[in-house]
């Protein structure tokens, strides 16, 4: 009999982050909590549709008059608005024609198009990611054909950044390699470079032929929309050439719409045009041209003064709620009599807390309490609320004491 061509395909392990959501969805425990995936939930545990998004969708529904293809690089008004959001409206660089921004399928799609582009033109390059980094970084760059290696980043002893080790390593990265950096709200640690450290790093990069690639998925979740773009704007002002992958999954709560962008800062307008022509080729062989809805919604909000101001406020509310949850989490853990000091959680930025809980603890929390945490100990603080916080902290206390 003819054998199936797939007979020898081995089962892949579940994804370290999205696989947890699959397991969570199948879990029958009514008290279950998913602190795995990086998704913001409101005080009632719901992933909100922002009011500004609802309003933009209503307007777009009235306005949309065609379902024809978009240009390969996406909605023009979206690309322009994203460029200004990243580099600053009115900034010299935005008007210079040196920057190109193309629409992508979320931050991941932007990273992948960037990776495919780099692989085409720098096939010998190695990609350097932080230790640790977002689980999908290594997988994604390896899937694009790169060898991936790490630079020192997190210091478990201080729960902070080991900047001197990072700096020494970066200084010695061979020319031609790619350096992946988290622009703000480092995933998974929540530990970022200070402004001074960004300066030191940018100065080193200005004298090297390394290609920086900034992953910027959490704009607005640390200090503010403008403030969080610090590294991106600094690199541009220092005259570096680099890539930025950005995303509206989190700050517009548009996860399933897959709205992201890839930007290149090049040396001049003529170079930018050549790069764009090649990026379009990469997109054409990936998804041909992007979907419309999410990008139109974001463009509508960003290009309308009132809606934009309202959106900035919505992001501030999300950011403030997460800060409050960090504080409550640390306070409750202390109240439950845990000796270990978790105070560092309040110093971390963004959605995640790199808790220091080991793999065995994480496993027990899942099997005994249906509390889902990434194996590295990364906890999504943005999924905590006043209703589930006691359950979460009791579970952690029980496991840590037992
Ligand atoms: C996360 O890190 O949890 C998010 O960025 C979602 C994802 O795609 O992994």
Tab-separated table of C-alpha atoms and ligand atoms in Angstrom:
chain	number	residue	atom	x	y	z
A	1	UNK	CA	0.000	0.000	0.000
A	2	UNK	CA	1.162	3.552	-0.674
A	3	UNK	CA	2.679	5.162	2.420
A	4	UNK	CA	1.590	8.613	3.501
A	5	UNK	CA	4.236	11.223	2.639
A	6	UNK	CA	3.807	12.488	6.198
A	7	UNK	CA	4.348	9.128	7.892
A	8	UNK	CA	7.804	10.100	9.142
A	9	UNK	CA	6.929	13.591	10.329
A	10	UNK	CA	7.691	13.769	14.020
A	11	UNK	CA	5.485	15.752	16.388
A	12	UNK	CA	6.936	19.138	17.334
A	13	UNK	CA	7.045	20.207	20.972
A	14	UNK	CA	4.384	22.774	21.940
A	15	UNK	CA	5.396	26.419	21.599
A	16	UNK	CA	6.921	27.621	24.911
A	17	UNK	CA	4.484	30.559	25.123
A	18	UNK	CA	1.476	29.977	22.856
A	19	UNK	CA	1.517	26.261	23.744
A	20	UNK	CA	0.750	27.290	27.317
A	21	UNK	CA	-2.385	29.071	26.113
A	22	UNK	CA	-3.450	25.870	24.349
A	23	UNK	CA	-2.996	23.914	27.583
A	24	UNK	CA	-4.735	26.671	29.570
A	25	UNK	CA	-7.751	26.643	27.245
A	26	UNK	CA	-8.109	22.877	27.729
A	27	UNK	CA	-7.821	23.125	31.544
A	28	UNK	CA	-11.177	22.575	33.342
A	29	UNK	CA	-10.146	24.150	36.668
A	30	UNK	CA	-12.454	27.196	37.194
A	31	UNK	CA	-9.694	28.984	39.136
A	32	UNK	CA	-7.105	28.684	36.361
A	33	UNK	CA	-5.015	31.765	35.535
A	34	UNK	CA	-2.908	32.284	32.421
A	35	UNK	CA	0.183	34.291	33.333
A	36	UNK	CA	1.992	32.930	30.293
A	37	UNK	CA	1.365	34.845	27.111
A	38	UNK	CA	1.998	38.589	26.994
A	39	UNK	CA	-1.558	39.847	26.694
A	40	UNK	CA	-2.936	42.791	28.683
A	41	UNK	CA	-6.161	42.085	30.571
A	42	UNK	CA	-8.286	44.681	32.324
A	43	UNK	CA	-9.399	44.611	35.970
A	44	UNK	CA	-12.139	42.114	35.032
A	45	UNK	CA	-9.745	39.748	33.302
A	46	UNK	CA	-10.907	40.698	29.816
A	47	UNK	CA	-8.661	41.525	26.877
A	48	UNK	CA	-10.219	44.892	26.030
A	49	UNK	CA	-11.195	46.304	22.675
A	50	UNK	CA	-10.051	49.909	23.164
A	51	UNK	CA	-12.722	52.616	22.858
A	52	UNK	CA	-10.604	54.374	20.240
A	53	UNK	CA	-10.406	51.152	18.239
A	54	UNK	CA	-14.207	50.722	18.383
A	55	UNK	CA	-14.673	54.286	17.166
A	56	UNK	CA	-12.121	53.938	14.374
A	57	UNK	CA	-13.738	50.661	13.284
A	58	UNK	CA	-17.119	52.367	13.117
A	59	UNK	CA	-15.690	55.148	10.984
A	60	UNK	CA	-13.791	52.759	8.767
A	61	UNK	CA	-16.914	50.653	8.217
A	62	UNK	CA	-18.656	53.752	6.826
A	63	UNK	CA	-15.698	54.779	4.752
A	64	UNK	CA	-14.333	51.577	3.228
A	65	UNK	CA	-15.370	51.310	-0.397
A	66	UNK	CA	-13.187	48.530	-1.779
A	67	UNK	CA	-11.615	45.230	-0.830
A	68	UNK	CA	-8.996	45.321	-3.552
A	69	UNK	CA	-5.330	44.541	-2.812
A	70	UNK	CA	-3.216	46.951	-0.825
A	71	UNK	CA	0.234	47.968	-2.063
A	72	UNK	CA	2.940	45.387	-1.222
A	73	UNK	CA	4.300	47.615	1.543
A	74	UNK	CA	0.877	48.361	3.031
A	75	UNK	CA	-1.420	51.298	3.783
A	76	UNK	CA	0.500	54.524	3.001
A	77	UNK	CA	-1.201	56.593	5.743
A	78	UNK	CA	-0.361	53.867	8.242
A	79	UNK	CA	3.292	53.674	7.273
A	80	UNK	CA	3.656	57.430	7.565
A	81	UNK	CA	1.939	57.538	10.972
A	82	UNK	CA	4.077	54.677	12.286
A	83	UNK	CA	7.252	56.359	11.123
A	84	UNK	CA	6.277	59.508	13.028
A	85	UNK	CA	5.304	57.548	16.115
A	86	UNK	CA	8.703	55.846	16.168
A	87	UNK	CA	10.999	58.703	15.196
A	88	UNK	CA	8.952	61.726	16.290
A	89	UNK	CA	6.579	63.870	14.241
A	90	UNK	CA	8.491	66.636	12.504
A	91	UNK	CA	11.876	65.022	13.186
A	92	UNK	CA	14.520	65.719	10.578
A	93	UNK	CA	14.968	62.034	9.937
A	94	UNK	CA	11.273	61.526	9.141
A	95	UNK	CA	11.339	64.247	6.503
A	96	UNK	CA	14.759	63.259	5.165
A	97	UNK	CA	13.547	60.270	3.150
A	98	UNK	CA	16.260	58.152	4.808
A	99	UNK	CA	13.733	56.033	6.701
A	100	UNK	CA	11.367	53.566	5.149
A	101	UNK	CA	8.510	51.925	7.015
A	102	UNK	CA	6.502	49.002	5.678
A	103	UNK	CA	3.445	47.319	7.141
A	104	UNK	CA	3.982	43.839	8.559
A	105	UNK	CA	1.989	41.023	10.140
A	106	UNK	CA	2.563	42.010	13.754
A	107	UNK	CA	5.967	42.380	15.356
A	108	UNK	CA	6.795	38.789	14.488
A	109	UNK	CA	6.090	39.368	10.798
A	110	UNK	CA	8.284	42.465	10.910
A	111	UNK	CA	11.116	40.519	12.505
A	112	UNK	CA	10.751	37.765	9.939
A	113	UNK	CA	10.782	40.092	6.925
A	114	UNK	CA	13.807	41.829	8.449
A	115	UNK	CA	15.487	38.474	9.025
A	116	UNK	CA	14.811	37.289	5.465
A	117	UNK	CA	16.143	40.562	4.076
A	118	UNK	CA	19.315	40.372	6.183
A	119	UNK	CA	19.872	36.744	5.284
A	120	UNK	CA	19.694	37.604	1.611
A	121	UNK	CA	22.327	40.342	1.826
A	122	UNK	CA	24.443	39.158	4.770
A	123	UNK	CA	24.428	35.363	4.501
A	124	UNK	CA	27.599	35.026	6.606
A	125	UNK	CA	26.252	37.084	9.521
A	126	UNK	CA	25.576	35.684	12.961
A	127	UNK	CA	22.650	37.046	14.952
A	128	UNK	CA	23.309	38.046	18.582
A	129	UNK	CA	20.346	38.001	20.967
A	130	UNK	CA	20.292	38.832	24.685
A	131	UNK	CA	20.583	36.119	27.311
A	132	UNK	CA	17.735	35.577	27.939
A	133	UNK	CA	15.499	36.816	25.150
A	134	UNK	CA	11.968	36.329	23.863
A	135	UNK	CA	11.640	32.608	23.123
A	136	UNK	CA	10.697	33.199	19.497
A	137	UNK	CA	13.771	35.305	18.625
A	138	UNK	CA	16.139	32.373	18.351
A	139	UNK	CA	13.589	30.182	16.561
A	140	UNK	CA	12.701	32.926	14.104
A	141	UNK	CA	16.254	33.853	13.103
A	142	UNK	CA	17.240	30.205	12.894
A	143	UNK	CA	14.230	29.565	10.684
A	144	UNK	CA	15.532	32.345	8.412
A	145	UNK	CA	18.809	30.399	8.173
A	146	UNK	CA	21.006	32.280	10.656
A	147	UNK	CA	23.308	30.998	13.316
A	148	UNK	CA	22.088	32.581	16.561
A	149	UNK	CA	24.252	33.268	19.588
A	150	UNK	CA	23.814	35.279	22.797
A	151	UNK	CA	25.328	38.275	24.573
A	152	UNK	CA	25.211	38.631	28.385
A	153	UNK	CA	22.277	40.668	29.633
A	154	UNK	CA	20.455	39.687	32.804
A	155	UNK	CA	22.197	39.351	36.148
A	156	UNK	CA	20.211	36.879	38.253
A	157	UNK	CA	22.044	37.918	41.436
A	158	UNK	CA	20.952	41.564	41.251
A	159	UNK	CA	17.788	40.970	39.179
A	160	UNK	CA	19.181	43.749	37.012
A	161	UNK	CA	21.266	44.347	33.927
A	162	UNK	CA	24.865	43.200	33.656
A	163	UNK	CA	25.750	46.140	31.476
A	164	UNK	CA	29.525	45.835	31.687
A	165	UNK	CA	29.427	42.216	30.469
A	166	UNK	CA	26.983	43.165	27.718
A	167	UNK	CA	29.115	46.127	26.702
A	168	UNK	CA	32.368	44.114	26.583
A	169	UNK	CA	30.698	41.483	24.461
A	170	UNK	CA	29.155	43.961	22.030
A	171	UNK	CA	32.521	45.697	21.587
A	172	UNK	CA	33.930	42.408	20.355
A	173	UNK	CA	31.121	41.342	18.039
A	174	UNK	CA	32.647	40.895	14.575
A	175	UNK	CA	31.768	43.400	11.888
A	176	UNK	CA	28.922	42.285	9.666
A	177	UNK	CA	26.953	40.538	12.421
A	178	UNK	CA	23.433	41.449	13.512
A	179	UNK	CA	22.718	42.688	17.066
A	180	UNK	CA	19.151	42.268	18.246
A	181	UNK	CA	18.160	44.709	21.005
A	182	UNK	CA	14.917	45.288	22.897
A	183	UNK	CA	14.136	48.991	22.581
A	184	UNK	CA	12.045	49.131	25.774
A	185	UNK	CA	10.328	46.707	28.195
A	186	UNK	CA	12.767	43.862	27.650
A	187	UNK	CA	10.997	40.545	27.130
A	188	UNK	CA	11.256	38.424	29.300
A	189	UNK	CA	13.157	40.290	32.046
A	190	UNK	CA	11.533	43.734	32.196
A	191	UNK	CA	15.075	45.109	32.701
A	192	UNK	CA	16.102	47.913	30.338
A	193	UNK	CA	19.203	49.968	29.646
A	194	UNK	CA	19.314	53.420	31.239
A	195	UNK	CA	19.562	56.461	28.968
A	196	UNK	CA	23.304	56.727	29.741
A	197	UNK	CA	23.814	53.089	28.860
A	198	UNK	CA	21.988	53.522	25.560
A	199	UNK	CA	24.366	56.394	24.812
A	200	UNK	CA	27.433	54.297	25.580
A	201	UNK	CA	26.136	51.498	23.413
A	202	UNK	CA	25.213	53.786	20.533
A	203	UNK	CA	28.709	55.307	20.604
A	204	UNK	CA	30.298	51.895	20.271
A	205	UNK	CA	27.921	50.921	17.481
A	206	UNK	CA	28.667	54.151	15.628
A	207	UNK	CA	32.234	52.915	15.161
A	208	UNK	CA	31.429	49.356	14.168
A	209	UNK	CA	29.930	47.649	11.142
A	210	UNK	CA	27.348	45.752	13.195
A	211	UNK	CA	23.721	45.903	12.085
A	212	UNK	CA	21.472	46.795	15.036
A	213	UNK	CA	17.939	45.423	14.904
A	214	UNK	CA	15.616	46.939	17.521
A	215	UNK	CA	12.586	44.964	18.597
A	216	UNK	CA	10.015	47.494	19.815
A	217	UNK	CA	6.799	45.722	20.769
A	218	UNK	CA	5.774	47.624	23.907
A	219	UNK	CA	5.858	51.322	23.067
A	220	UNK	CA	4.037	53.133	25.868
A	221	UNK	CA	4.230	50.372	28.488
A	222	UNK	CA	7.282	51.705	30.325
A	223	UNK	CA	7.173	55.510	30.647
A	224	UNK	CA	5.073	56.796	27.749
A	225	UNK	CA	4.640	56.714	23.978
A	226	UNK	CA	7.287	59.346	23.298
A	227	UNK	CA	9.626	58.467	26.168
A	228	UNK	CA	9.811	54.777	25.256
A	229	UNK	CA	11.117	55.632	21.779
A	230	UNK	CA	14.312	56.917	23.396
A	231	UNK	CA	16.689	54.281	22.008
A	232	UNK	CA	15.169	54.362	18.521
A	233	UNK	CA	15.487	58.146	18.294
A	234	UNK	CA	18.954	58.165	19.846
A	235	UNK	CA	20.250	55.656	17.297
A	236	UNK	CA	18.750	57.739	14.501
A	237	UNK	CA	20.272	60.955	15.883
A	238	UNK	CA	23.680	59.314	16.188
A	239	UNK	CA	23.586	58.572	12.477
A	240	UNK	CA	23.374	54.774	12.798
A	241	UNK	CA	21.829	52.561	10.137
A	242	UNK	CA	19.503	49.977	11.653
A	243	UNK	CA	16.170	48.143	11.562
A	244	UNK	CA	13.155	48.463	13.871
A	245	UNK	CA	10.375	45.886	14.227
A	246	UNK	CA	7.355	47.464	15.904
A	247	UNK	CA	3.924	46.224	16.864
A	248	UNK	CA	0.442	47.448	17.816
A	249	UNK	CA	-0.601	44.144	19.353
A	250	UNK	CA	-0.100	45.439	22.892
A	251	UNK	CA	-0.532	49.199	22.843
A	252	UNK	CA	-3.660	49.023	20.654
A	253	UNK	CA	-4.763	45.662	22.065
A	254	UNK	CA	-5.004	44.467	18.455
A	255	UNK	CA	-3.341	41.093	18.970
A	256	UNK	CA	-5.343	39.033	16.512
A	257	UNK	CA	-5.356	41.696	13.793
A	258	UNK	CA	-1.570	41.314	13.357
A	259	UNK	CA	-0.615	44.950	12.952
A	260	UNK	CA	3.085	45.720	12.928
A	261	UNK	CA	5.741	47.462	10.910
A	262	UNK	CA	9.338	47.152	9.831
A	263	UNK	CA	11.455	50.280	9.474
A	264	UNK	CA	14.932	50.762	8.046
A	265	UNK	CA	17.070	53.772	8.843
A	266	UNK	CA	19.451	54.085	5.910
A	267	UNK	CA	22.249	56.475	4.926
A	268	UNK	CA	20.327	58.547	2.380
A	269	UNK	CA	17.158	58.729	0.338
A	270	UNK	CA	18.604	56.947	-2.665
A	271	UNK	CA	19.751	54.031	-0.500
A	272	UNK	CA	16.338	53.965	1.176
A	273	UNK	CA	14.666	53.495	-2.204
A	274	UNK	CA	16.913	50.566	-3.089
A	275	UNK	CA	16.306	48.941	0.292
A	276	UNK	CA	12.551	49.404	-0.051
A	277	UNK	CA	12.547	47.705	-3.443
A	278	UNK	CA	14.246	44.655	-1.889
A	279	UNK	CA	12.002	44.617	1.190
A	280	UNK	CA	8.985	44.587	-1.119
A	281	UNK	CA	10.443	41.530	-2.808
A	282	UNK	CA	10.736	39.764	0.535
A	283	UNK	CA	7.136	40.648	1.424
A	284	UNK	CA	5.879	39.528	-1.974
A	285	UNK	CA	7.305	36.061	-1.409
A	286	UNK	CA	5.964	35.876	2.140
A	287	UNK	CA	2.394	37.235	2.190
A	288	UNK	CA	2.296	39.206	-1.070
A	289	UNK	CA	0.568	42.226	0.436
A	290	UNK	CA	-0.819	42.796	3.928
A	291	UNK	CA	-4.367	42.731	5.321
A	292	UNK	CA	-6.138	46.055	5.603
A	293	UNK	CA	-8.354	46.238	8.675
A	294	UNK	CA	-5.976	46.637	11.624
A	295	UNK	CA	-3.682	49.057	9.834
A	296	UNK	CA	-6.613	51.239	8.745
A	297	UNK	CA	-7.853	51.362	12.330
A	298	UNK	CA	-4.437	52.354	13.684
A	299	UNK	CA	-3.987	54.930	10.914
A	300	UNK	CA	-7.394	56.428	11.672
A	301	UNK	CA	-6.564	56.822	15.353
A	302	UNK	CA	-3.036	58.147	14.884
A	303	UNK	CA	-4.059	60.601	12.176
A	304	UNK	CA	-6.968	62.105	14.144
A	305	UNK	CA	-5.885	64.516	16.858
A	306	UNK	CA	-8.729	63.765	19.264
A	307	UNK	CA	-8.698	60.010	18.866
A	308	UNK	CA	-4.958	59.995	19.202
A	309	UNK	CA	-5.065	61.920	22.489
A	310	UNK	CA	-7.702	59.499	23.778
A	311	UNK	CA	-5.564	56.542	22.758
A	312	UNK	CA	-2.494	57.953	24.558
A	313	UNK	CA	-4.702	58.089	27.658
A	314	UNK	CA	-5.872	54.487	27.168
A	315	UNK	CA	-2.259	53.333	26.977
A	316	UNK	CA	-1.472	55.297	30.140
A	317	UNK	CA	-4.318	53.513	31.934
A	318	UNK	CA	-2.978	50.110	30.902
A	319	UNK	CA	0.523	51.084	31.992
A	320	UNK	CA	-0.686	52.416	35.360
A	321	UNK	CA	-2.782	49.338	36.038
A	322	UNK	CA	0.217	47.086	35.445
A	323	UNK	CA	2.314	49.209	37.847
A	324	UNK	CA	-0.411	48.883	40.462
A	325	UNK	CA	-0.475	45.118	39.984
A	326	UNK	CA	3.302	44.924	40.392
A	327	UNK	CA	2.973	46.667	43.726
A	328	UNK	CA	0.042	44.531	44.855
A	329	UNK	CA	1.808	41.338	43.779
A	330	UNK	CA	4.935	42.175	45.800
A	331	UNK	CA	2.872	43.303	48.819
A	332	UNK	CA	0.702	40.186	48.814
A	333	UNK	CA	3.666	37.837	48.451
A	334	UNK	CA	5.191	39.508	51.493
A	335	UNK	CA	1.898	39.247	53.407
A	336	UNK	CA	1.694	35.530	52.669
A	337	UNK	CA	4.925	35.119	54.611
A	338	UNK	CA	7.354	34.291	51.815
A	339	UNK	CA	10.950	34.981	52.969
A	340	UNK	CA	12.290	35.629	49.512
A	341	UNK	CA	12.388	39.306	48.577
A	342	UNK	CA	10.386	39.938	45.430
A	343	UNK	CA	10.787	43.728	45.663
A	344	UNK	CA	12.718	43.755	42.382
A	345	UNK	CA	9.438	43.080	40.538
A	346	UNK	CA	8.503	46.702	41.135
A	347	UNK	CA	11.672	47.848	39.374
A	348	UNK	CA	10.941	45.912	36.187
A	349	UNK	CA	9.213	47.487	33.192
A	350	UNK	CA	6.430	46.468	30.867
A	351	UNK	CA	4.124	43.489	30.989
A	352	UNK	CA	6.445	40.911	32.411
A	353	UNK	CA	8.084	40.019	35.634
A	354	UNK	CA	11.110	37.779	35.525
A	355	UNK	CA	10.211	36.182	38.817
A	356	UNK	CA	13.183	33.941	39.498
A	357	UNK	CA	10.797	30.999	40.050
A	358	UNK	CA	12.550	27.856	38.826
A	359	UNK	CA	11.214	25.335	36.315
A	360	UNK	CA	10.191	22.883	39.026
A	361	UNK	CA	8.144	25.522	40.860
A	362	UNK	CA	6.571	26.607	37.579
A	363	UNK	CA	5.620	22.995	36.871
A	364	UNK	CA	4.026	22.501	40.310
A	365	UNK	CA	2.074	25.757	40.004
A	366	UNK	CA	0.645	24.485	36.785
A	367	UNK	CA	-0.142	20.905	37.809
A	368	UNK	CA	-1.440	21.702	41.314
A	369	UNK	CA	-3.030	25.140	40.839
A	370	UNK	CA	-3.605	25.598	37.091
A	371	UNK	CA	-1.388	28.651	37.236
A	372	UNK	CA	0.325	28.984	33.869
A	373	UNK	CA	3.774	30.605	33.800
A	374	UNK	CA	6.494	30.431	31.128
A	375	UNK	CA	9.170	27.872	32.031
A	376	UNK	CA	11.824	30.590	32.374
A	377	UNK	CA	9.824	32.014	35.315
A	378	UNK	CA	8.447	34.881	33.246
A	379	UNK	CA	5.090	36.044	34.609
A	380	UNK	CA	2.657	38.279	32.753
A	381	UNK	CA	1.773	40.847	35.422
A	382	UNK	CA	-0.695	42.397	32.971
A	383	UNK	CA	-2.958	39.358	33.482
A	384	UNK	CA	-3.296	39.955	37.224
A	385	UNK	CA	-6.269	41.689	38.806
A	386	UNK	CA	-7.700	42.248	42.256
A	387	UNK	CA	-9.880	39.158	41.894
A	388	UNK	CA	-7.170	36.644	40.989
A	389	UNK	CA	-4.193	38.098	42.897
A	390	UNK	CA	-4.893	36.242	46.152
A	391	UNK	CA	-5.280	32.921	44.376
A	392	UNK	CA	-2.008	33.536	42.523
A	393	UNK	CA	-0.065	34.572	45.623
A	394	UNK	CA	-1.499	31.767	47.794
A	395	UNK	CA	-0.462	29.232	45.171
A	396	UNK	CA	3.074	30.629	44.956
A	397	UNK	CA	3.343	30.766	48.751
A	398	UNK	CA	2.173	27.159	49.133
A	399	UNK	CA	4.662	25.851	46.585
A	400	UNK	CA	7.603	27.938	47.822
A	401	UNK	CA	7.000	26.972	51.455
A	402	UNK	CA	6.300	23.308	50.727
B	1	LIG	C1	4.778	37.059	24.456
B	1	LIG	O1	6.012	37.162	24.552
B	1	LIG	O2	4.098	36.410	25.242
B	1	LIG	C2	4.073	37.768	23.338
B	1	LIG	O3	4.962	38.533	22.614
B	1	LIG	C3	3.257	36.861	22.522
B	1	LIG	C4	4.060	35.959	21.664
B	1	LIG	O4	3.848	35.986	20.450
B	1	LIG	O5	4.903	35.216	22.164
